[in-house]
PDB file of C-alpha atoms and ligand atoms in Angstrom:
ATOM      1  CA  UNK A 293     -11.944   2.843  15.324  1.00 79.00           C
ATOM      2  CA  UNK A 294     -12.069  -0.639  13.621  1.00 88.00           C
ATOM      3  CA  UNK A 295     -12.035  -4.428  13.466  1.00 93.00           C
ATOM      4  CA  UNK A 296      -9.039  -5.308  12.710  1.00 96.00           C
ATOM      5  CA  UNK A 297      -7.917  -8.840  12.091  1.00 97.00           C
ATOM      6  CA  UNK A 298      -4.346  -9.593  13.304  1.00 97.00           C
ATOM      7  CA  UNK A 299      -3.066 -12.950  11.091  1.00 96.00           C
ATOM      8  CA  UNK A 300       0.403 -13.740  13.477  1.00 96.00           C
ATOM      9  CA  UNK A 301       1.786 -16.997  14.509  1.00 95.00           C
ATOM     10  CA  UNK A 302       4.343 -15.517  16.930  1.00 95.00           C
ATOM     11  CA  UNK A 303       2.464 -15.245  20.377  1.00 96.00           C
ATOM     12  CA  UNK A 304       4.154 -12.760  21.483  1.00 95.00           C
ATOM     13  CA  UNK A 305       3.696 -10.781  18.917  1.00 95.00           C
ATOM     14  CA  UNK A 306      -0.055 -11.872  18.719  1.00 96.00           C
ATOM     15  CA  UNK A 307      -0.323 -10.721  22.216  1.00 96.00           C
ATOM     16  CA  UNK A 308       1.514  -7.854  22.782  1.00 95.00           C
ATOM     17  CA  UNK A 309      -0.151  -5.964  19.608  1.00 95.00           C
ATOM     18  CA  UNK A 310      -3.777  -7.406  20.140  1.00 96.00           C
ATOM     19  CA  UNK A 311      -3.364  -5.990  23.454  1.00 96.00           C
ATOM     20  CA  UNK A 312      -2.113  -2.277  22.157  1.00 95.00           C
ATOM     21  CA  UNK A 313      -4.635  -2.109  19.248  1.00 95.00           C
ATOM     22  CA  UNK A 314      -7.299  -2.457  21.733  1.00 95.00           C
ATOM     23  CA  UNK A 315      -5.938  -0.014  23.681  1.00 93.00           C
ATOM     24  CA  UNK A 316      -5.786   2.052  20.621  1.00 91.00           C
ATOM     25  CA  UNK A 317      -9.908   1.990  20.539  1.00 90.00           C
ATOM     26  CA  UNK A 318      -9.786  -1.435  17.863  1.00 93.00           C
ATOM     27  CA  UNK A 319     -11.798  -4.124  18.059  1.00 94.00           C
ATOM     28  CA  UNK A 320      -9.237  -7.230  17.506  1.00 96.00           C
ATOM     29  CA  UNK A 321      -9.726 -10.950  16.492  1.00 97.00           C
ATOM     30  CA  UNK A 322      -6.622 -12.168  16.036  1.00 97.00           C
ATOM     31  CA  UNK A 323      -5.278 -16.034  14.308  1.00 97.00           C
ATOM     32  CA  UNK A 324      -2.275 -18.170  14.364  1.00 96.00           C
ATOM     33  CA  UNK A 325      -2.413 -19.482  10.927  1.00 96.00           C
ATOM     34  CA  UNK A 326      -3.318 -18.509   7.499  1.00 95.00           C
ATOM     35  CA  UNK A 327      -6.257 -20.764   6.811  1.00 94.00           C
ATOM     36  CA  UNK A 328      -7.336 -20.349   9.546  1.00 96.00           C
ATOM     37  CA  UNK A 329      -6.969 -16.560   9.302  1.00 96.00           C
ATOM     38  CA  UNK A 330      -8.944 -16.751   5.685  1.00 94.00           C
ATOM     39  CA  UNK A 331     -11.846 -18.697   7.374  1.00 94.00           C
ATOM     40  CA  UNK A 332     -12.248 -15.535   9.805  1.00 95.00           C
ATOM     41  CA  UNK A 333     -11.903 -12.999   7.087  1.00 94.00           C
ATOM     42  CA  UNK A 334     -14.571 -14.122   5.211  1.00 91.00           C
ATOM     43  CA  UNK A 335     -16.405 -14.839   8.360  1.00 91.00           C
ATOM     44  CA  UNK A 336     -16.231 -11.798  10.683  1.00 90.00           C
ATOM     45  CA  UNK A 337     -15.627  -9.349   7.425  1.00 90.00           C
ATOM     46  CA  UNK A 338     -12.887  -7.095   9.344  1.00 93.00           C
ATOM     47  CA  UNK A 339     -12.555  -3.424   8.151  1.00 92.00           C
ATOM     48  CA  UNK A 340      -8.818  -4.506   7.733  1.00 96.00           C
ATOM     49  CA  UNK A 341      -6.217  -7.468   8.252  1.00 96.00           C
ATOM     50  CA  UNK A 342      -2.423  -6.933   9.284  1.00 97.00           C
ATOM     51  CA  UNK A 343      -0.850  -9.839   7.988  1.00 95.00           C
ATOM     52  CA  UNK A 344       2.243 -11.553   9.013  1.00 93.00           C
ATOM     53  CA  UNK A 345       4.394 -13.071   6.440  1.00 90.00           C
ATOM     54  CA  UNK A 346       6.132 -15.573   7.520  1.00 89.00           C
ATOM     55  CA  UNK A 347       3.361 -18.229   8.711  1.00 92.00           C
ATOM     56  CA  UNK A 348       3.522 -21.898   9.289  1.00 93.00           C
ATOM     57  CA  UNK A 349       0.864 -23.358   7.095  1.00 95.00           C
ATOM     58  CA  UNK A 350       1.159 -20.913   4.121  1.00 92.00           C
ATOM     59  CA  UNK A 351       2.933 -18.241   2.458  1.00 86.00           C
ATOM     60  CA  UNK A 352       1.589 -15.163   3.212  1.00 84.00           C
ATOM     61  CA  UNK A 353       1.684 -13.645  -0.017  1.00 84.00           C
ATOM     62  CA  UNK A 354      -0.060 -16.599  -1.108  1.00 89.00           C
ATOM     63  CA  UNK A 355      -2.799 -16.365   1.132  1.00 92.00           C
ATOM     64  CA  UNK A 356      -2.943 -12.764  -0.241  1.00 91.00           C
ATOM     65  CA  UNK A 357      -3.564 -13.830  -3.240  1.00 90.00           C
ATOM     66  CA  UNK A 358      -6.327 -16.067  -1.883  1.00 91.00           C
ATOM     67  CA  UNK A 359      -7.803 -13.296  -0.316  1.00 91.00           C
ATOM     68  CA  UNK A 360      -7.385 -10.919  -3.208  1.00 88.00           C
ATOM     69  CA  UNK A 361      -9.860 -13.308  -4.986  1.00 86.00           C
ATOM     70  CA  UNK A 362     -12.619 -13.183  -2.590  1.00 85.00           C
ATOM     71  CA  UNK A 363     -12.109  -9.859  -0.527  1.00 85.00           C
ATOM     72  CA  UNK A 364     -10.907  -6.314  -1.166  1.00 84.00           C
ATOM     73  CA  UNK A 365     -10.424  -5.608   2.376  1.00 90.00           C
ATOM     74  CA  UNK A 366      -7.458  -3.327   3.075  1.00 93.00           C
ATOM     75  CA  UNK A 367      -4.216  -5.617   3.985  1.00 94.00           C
ATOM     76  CA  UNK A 368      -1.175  -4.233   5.566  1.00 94.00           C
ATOM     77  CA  UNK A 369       1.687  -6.563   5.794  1.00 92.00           C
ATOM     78  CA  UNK A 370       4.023  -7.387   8.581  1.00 91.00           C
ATOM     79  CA  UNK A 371       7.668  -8.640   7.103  1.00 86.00           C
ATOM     80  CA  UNK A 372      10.963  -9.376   9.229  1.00 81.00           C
ATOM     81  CA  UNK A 373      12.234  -8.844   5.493  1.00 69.00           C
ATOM     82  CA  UNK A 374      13.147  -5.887   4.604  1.00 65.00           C
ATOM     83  CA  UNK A 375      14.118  -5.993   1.090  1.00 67.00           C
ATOM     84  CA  UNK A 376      12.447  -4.367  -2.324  1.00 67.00           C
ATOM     85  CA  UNK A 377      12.859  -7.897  -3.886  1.00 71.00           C
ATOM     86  CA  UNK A 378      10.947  -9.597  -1.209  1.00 71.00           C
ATOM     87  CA  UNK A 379       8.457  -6.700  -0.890  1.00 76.00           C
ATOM     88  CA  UNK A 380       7.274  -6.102  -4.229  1.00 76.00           C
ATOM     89  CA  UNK A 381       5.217  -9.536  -5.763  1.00 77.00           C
ATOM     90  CA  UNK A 382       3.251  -9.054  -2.119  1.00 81.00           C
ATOM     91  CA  UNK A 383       2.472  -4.965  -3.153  1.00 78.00           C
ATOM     92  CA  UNK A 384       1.608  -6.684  -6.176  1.00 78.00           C
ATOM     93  CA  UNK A 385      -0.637  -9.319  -4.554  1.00 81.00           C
ATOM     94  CA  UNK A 386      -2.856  -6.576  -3.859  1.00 84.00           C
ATOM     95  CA  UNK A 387      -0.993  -5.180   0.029  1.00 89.00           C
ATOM     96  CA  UNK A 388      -2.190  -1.660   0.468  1.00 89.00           C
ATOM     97  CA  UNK A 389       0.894  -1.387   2.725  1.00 88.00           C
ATOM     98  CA  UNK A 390       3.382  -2.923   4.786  1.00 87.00           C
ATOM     99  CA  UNK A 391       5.378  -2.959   8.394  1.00 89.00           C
ATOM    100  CA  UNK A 392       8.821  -4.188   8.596  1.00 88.00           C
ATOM    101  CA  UNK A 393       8.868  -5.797  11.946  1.00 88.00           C
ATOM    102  CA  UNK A 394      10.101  -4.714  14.564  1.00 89.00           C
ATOM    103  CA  UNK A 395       6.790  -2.433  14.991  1.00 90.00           C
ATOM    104  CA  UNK A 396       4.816  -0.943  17.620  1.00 92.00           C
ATOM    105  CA  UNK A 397       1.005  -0.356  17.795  1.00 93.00           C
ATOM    106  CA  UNK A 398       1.122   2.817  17.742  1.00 92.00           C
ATOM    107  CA  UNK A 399       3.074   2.440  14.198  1.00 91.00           C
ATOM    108  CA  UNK A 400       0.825   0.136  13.191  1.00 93.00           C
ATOM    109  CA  UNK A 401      -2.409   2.140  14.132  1.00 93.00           C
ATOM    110  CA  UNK A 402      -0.962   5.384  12.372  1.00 91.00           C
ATOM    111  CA  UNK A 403      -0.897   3.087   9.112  1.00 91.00           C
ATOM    112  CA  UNK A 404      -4.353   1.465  10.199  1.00 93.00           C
ATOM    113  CA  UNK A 405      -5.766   5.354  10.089  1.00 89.00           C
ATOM    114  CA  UNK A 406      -3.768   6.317   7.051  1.00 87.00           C
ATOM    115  CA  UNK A 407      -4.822   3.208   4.714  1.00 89.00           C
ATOM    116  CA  UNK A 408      -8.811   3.607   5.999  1.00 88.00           C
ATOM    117  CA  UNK A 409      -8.478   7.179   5.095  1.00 81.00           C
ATOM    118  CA  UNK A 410      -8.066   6.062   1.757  1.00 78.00           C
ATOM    119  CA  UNK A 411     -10.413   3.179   1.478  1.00 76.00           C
ATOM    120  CA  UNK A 412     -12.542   5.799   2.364  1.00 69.00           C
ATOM    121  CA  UNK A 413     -11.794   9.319   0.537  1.00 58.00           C
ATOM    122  CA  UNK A 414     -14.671  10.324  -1.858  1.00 53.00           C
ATOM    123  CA  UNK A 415     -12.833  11.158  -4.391  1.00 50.00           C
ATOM    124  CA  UNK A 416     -13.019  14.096  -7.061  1.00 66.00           C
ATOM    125  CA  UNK A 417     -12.911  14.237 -11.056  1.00 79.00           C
ATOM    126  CA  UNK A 418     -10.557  12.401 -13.259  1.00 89.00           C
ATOM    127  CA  UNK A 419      -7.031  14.156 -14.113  1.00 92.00           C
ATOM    128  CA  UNK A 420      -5.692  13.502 -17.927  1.00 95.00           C
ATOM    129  CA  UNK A 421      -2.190  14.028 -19.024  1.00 96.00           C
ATOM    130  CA  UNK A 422      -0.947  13.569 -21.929  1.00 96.00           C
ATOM    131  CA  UNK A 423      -2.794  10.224 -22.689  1.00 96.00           C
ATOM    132  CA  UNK A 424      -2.672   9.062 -18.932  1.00 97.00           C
ATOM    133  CA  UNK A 425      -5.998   8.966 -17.426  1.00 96.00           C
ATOM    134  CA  UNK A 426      -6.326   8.798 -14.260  1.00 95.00           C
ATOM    135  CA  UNK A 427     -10.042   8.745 -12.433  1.00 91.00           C
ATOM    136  CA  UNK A 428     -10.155   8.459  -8.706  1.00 85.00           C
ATOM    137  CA  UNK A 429     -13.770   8.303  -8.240  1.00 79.00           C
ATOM    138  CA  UNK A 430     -13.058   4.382 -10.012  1.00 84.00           C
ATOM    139  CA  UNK A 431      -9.925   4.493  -9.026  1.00 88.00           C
ATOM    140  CA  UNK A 432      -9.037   3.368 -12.381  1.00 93.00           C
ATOM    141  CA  UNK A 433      -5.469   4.736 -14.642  1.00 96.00           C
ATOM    142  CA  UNK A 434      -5.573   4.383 -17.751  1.00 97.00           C
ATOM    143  CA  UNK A 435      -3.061   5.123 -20.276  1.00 97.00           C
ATOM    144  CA  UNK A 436      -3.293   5.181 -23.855  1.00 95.00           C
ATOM    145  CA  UNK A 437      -6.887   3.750 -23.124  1.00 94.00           C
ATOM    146  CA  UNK A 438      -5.861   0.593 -21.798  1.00 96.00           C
ATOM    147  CA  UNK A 439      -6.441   0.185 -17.682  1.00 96.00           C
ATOM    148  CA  UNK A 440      -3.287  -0.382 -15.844  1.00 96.00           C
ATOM    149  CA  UNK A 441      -3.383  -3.270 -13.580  1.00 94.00           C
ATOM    150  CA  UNK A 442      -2.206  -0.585 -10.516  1.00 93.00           C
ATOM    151  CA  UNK A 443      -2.112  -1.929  -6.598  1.00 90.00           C
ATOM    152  CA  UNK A 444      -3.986   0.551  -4.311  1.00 89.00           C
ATOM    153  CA  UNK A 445      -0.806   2.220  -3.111  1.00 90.00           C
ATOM    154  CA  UNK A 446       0.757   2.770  -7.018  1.00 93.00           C
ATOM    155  CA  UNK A 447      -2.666   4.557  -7.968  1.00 94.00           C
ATOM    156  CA  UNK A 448      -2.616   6.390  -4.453  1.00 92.00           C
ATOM    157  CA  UNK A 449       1.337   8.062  -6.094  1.00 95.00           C
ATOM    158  CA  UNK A 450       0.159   7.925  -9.507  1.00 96.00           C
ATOM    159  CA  UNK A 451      -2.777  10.004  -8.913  1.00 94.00           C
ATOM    160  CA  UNK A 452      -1.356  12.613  -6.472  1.00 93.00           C
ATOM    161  CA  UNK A 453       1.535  13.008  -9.098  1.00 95.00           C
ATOM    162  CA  UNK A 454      -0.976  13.311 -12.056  1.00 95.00           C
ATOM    163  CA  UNK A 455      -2.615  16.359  -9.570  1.00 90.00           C
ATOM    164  CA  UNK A 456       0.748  18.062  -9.857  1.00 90.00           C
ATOM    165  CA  UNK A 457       1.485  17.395 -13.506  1.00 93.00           C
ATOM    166  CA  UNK A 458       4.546  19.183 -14.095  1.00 93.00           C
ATOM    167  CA  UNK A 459       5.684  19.908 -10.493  1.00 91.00           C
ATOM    168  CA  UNK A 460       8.350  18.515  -8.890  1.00 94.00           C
ATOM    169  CA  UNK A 461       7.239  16.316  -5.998  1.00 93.00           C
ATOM    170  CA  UNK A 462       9.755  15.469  -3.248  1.00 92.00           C
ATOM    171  CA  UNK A 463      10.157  12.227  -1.590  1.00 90.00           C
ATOM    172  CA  UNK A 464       9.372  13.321   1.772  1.00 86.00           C
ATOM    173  CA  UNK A 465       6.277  15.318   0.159  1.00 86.00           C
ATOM    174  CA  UNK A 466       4.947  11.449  -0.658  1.00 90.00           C
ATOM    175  CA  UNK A 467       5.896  10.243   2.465  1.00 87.00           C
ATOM    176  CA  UNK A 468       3.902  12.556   4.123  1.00 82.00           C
ATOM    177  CA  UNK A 469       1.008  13.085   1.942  1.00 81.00           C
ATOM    178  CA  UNK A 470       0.160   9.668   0.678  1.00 87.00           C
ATOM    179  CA  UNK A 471       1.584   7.465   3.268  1.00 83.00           C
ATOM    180  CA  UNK A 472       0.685   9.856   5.426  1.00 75.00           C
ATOM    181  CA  UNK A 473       4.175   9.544   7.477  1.00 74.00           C
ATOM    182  CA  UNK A 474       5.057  12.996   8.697  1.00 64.00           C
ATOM    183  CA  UNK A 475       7.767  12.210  10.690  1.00 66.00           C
ATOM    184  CA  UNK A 476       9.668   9.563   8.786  1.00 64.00           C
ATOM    185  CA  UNK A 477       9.606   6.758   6.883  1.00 69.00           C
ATOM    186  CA  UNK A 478      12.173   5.191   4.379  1.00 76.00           C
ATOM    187  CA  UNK A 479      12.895   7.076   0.902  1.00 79.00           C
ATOM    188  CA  UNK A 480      13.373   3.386  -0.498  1.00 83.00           C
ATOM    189  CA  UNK A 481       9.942   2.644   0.231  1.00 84.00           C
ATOM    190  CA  UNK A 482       8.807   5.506  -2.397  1.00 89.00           C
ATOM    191  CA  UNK A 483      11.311   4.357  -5.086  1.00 90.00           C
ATOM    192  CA  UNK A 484      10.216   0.277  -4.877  1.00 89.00           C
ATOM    193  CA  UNK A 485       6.661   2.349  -5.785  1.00 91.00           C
ATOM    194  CA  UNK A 486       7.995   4.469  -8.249  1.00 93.00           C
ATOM    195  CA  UNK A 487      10.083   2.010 -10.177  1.00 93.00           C
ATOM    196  CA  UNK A 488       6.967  -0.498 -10.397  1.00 93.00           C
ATOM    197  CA  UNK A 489       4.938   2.271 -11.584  1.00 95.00           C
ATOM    198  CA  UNK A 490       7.594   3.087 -14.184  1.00 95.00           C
ATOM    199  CA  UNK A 491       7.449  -0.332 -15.250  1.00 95.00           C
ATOM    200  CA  UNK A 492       3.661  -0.397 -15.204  1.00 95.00           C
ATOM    201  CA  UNK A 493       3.938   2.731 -17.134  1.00 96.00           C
ATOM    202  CA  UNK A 494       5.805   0.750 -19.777  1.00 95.00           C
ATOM    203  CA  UNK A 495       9.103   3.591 -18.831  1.00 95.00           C
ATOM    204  CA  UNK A 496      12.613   3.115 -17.683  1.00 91.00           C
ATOM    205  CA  UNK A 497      14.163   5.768 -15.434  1.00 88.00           C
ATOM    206  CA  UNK A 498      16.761   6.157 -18.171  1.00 90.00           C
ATOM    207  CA  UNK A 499      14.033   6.509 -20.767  1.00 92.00           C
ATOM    208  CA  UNK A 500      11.746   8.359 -19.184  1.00 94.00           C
ATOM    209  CA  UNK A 501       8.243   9.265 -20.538  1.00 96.00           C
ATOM    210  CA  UNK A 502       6.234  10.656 -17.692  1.00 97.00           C
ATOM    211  CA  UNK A 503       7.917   9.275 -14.706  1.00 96.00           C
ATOM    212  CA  UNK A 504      10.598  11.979 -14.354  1.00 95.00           C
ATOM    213  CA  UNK A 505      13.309  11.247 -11.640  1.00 91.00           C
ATOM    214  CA  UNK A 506      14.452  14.899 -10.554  1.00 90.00           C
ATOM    215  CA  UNK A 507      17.821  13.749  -9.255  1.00 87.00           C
ATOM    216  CA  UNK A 508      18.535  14.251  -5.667  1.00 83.00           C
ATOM    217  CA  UNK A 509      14.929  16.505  -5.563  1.00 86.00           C
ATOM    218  CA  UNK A 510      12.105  14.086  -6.236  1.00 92.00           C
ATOM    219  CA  UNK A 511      10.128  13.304  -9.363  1.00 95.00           C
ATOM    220  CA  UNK A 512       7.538  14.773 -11.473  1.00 96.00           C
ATOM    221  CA  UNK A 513       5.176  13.765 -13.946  1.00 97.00           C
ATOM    222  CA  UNK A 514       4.551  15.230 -17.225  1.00 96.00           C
ATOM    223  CA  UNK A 515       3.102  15.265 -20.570  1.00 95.00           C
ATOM    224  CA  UNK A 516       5.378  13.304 -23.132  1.00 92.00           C
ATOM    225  CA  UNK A 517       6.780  16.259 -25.407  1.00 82.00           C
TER     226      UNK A 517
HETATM  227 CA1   CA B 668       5.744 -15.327  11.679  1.00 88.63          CA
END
C-alpha cells in the first residue's frame, strides 16, 4: 500500500476518496490547493499524487509542470474534461495517467497499483528495430540515435509494441496489458497515445513508418522496409 497525496479542492470529493483510499490500505494526506499541494509534495515525498485539475489557485497542468521540475513522483490526473485536446499538453507535462471524474476509489486504486507496478518493474534488455532503440532498464527510446522526449505512459506502449515488432497488437491487448484495465477502459484513450507517439516518432498515420494502424484490428510496429 502507499502514501498517496490527494491534491482536490472539492470537499466532497476530498472526503469521500480520502476516506475510500484508506480503506483501500493507503496512507492519505490530502490538500485543497495547488501550492499548497506542492509544499506537501516536496515535504512528505508521497509514493504518488492524484491530482485534480481544475483548482482555484493554479492550473493544474501548470503545477505539473512545477512539479515535473523538482519531483518524478508518479501523477495521475483527475479531469471533469474529457477531451483528447484537453488531455494531451497534461500527458505531456509529465501525467503517468489520468481519471475522468466521475471516479470511484476503487478505480482510482486499480490505477494507483497499475502505475506503481511500473515505477517499479526491473526491467530487461533494450529492444532495437529498425533504428528505434528502445532500453527499458533507462527507460530511454531512441530513434535514429537521438532520445525521444517520451512521457512515462508513451514509452510504457512504445516499448511493449517494440517487444512485438511485427505483430499486430489490439487495442484491448494495451488496455489490458499496459494500463492494466482488464475489464474496460476507452479505445480513445490508446489512440490520444498512439497519435502523440506517431508524432513523436516524426510519422503520420497516413504516412506511416513504424506506427502501423491495422484498421479496425489494432496496430503494429515494424521495421521501415
Ligand atoms: Ca476542482
Amino acid at each position: 500500500m502507499a502514501d498517496i497525496l490527494l491534491i482536490e479542492d472539492d470537499v466532497t470529493i476530498r472526503t469521500a476518496l480520502s476516506r475510500g483510499l484508506r480503506d483501500l490500505g493507503h496512507a492519505v494526506a490530502s490538500s485543497p490547493t495547488a501550492l499548497d499541494g506542492l509544499r506537501l509534495a516536496v515535504q512528505d515525498r508521497p509514493d504518488l499524487i492524484v491530482l485534480d485539475l481544475g483548482l482555484p489557485d493554479l492550473d493544474g497542468a501548470e503545477l505539473l509542470r512545477m512539479l515535473r521540475a523538482v519531483s518524478k513522483v508518479p501523477v495521475i490526473v483527475a479531469t471533469a474534461r474529457d477531451g483528447d485536446a484537453e488531455m494531451v499538453p497534461v500527458l505531456d507535462a509529465g501525467a503517468d495517467d489520468y481519471v475522468v471524474k466521475p471516479y470511484s476509489a476503487a478505480q482510482l486504486d486499480a490505477r494507483i497499483r497499475a502505475v506503481l507496478r511500473r515505477a517499479g518493474d526491473p526491467a530487461p534488455t533494450p529492444l532495437q528495430v529498425g533504428a528505434l532503440r528502445v532500453d527499458p532498464r533507462a527507460r530511454l527510446a531512441e530513434l535514429d540515435g537521438a532520445a525521444l522526449d517520451l512521457t512515462p505512459r508513451e514509452f510504457d506502449v512504445l516499448h511493449y509494441l517494440a517487444a512485438r515488432a511485427g505483430e499486430v497488437v489490439t487495442k484491448r491487448e494495451l488496455l489490458t496489458e499496459v494500463w492494466q484495465l482488464p475489464y474496460g477502459g476507452a479505445d480513445k484513450t490508446v489512440d490520444v497515445h498512439l497519435s502523440w507517439l506517431r508524432r513523436k516518432l516524426g510519422e503520420t498515420a497516413s504516412e506511416p513508418r513504424y506506427l502501423h494502424t491495422v484498421r479496425g484490428v489494432g496496430v503494429k510496429l515494424v521495421e521501415p522496409s
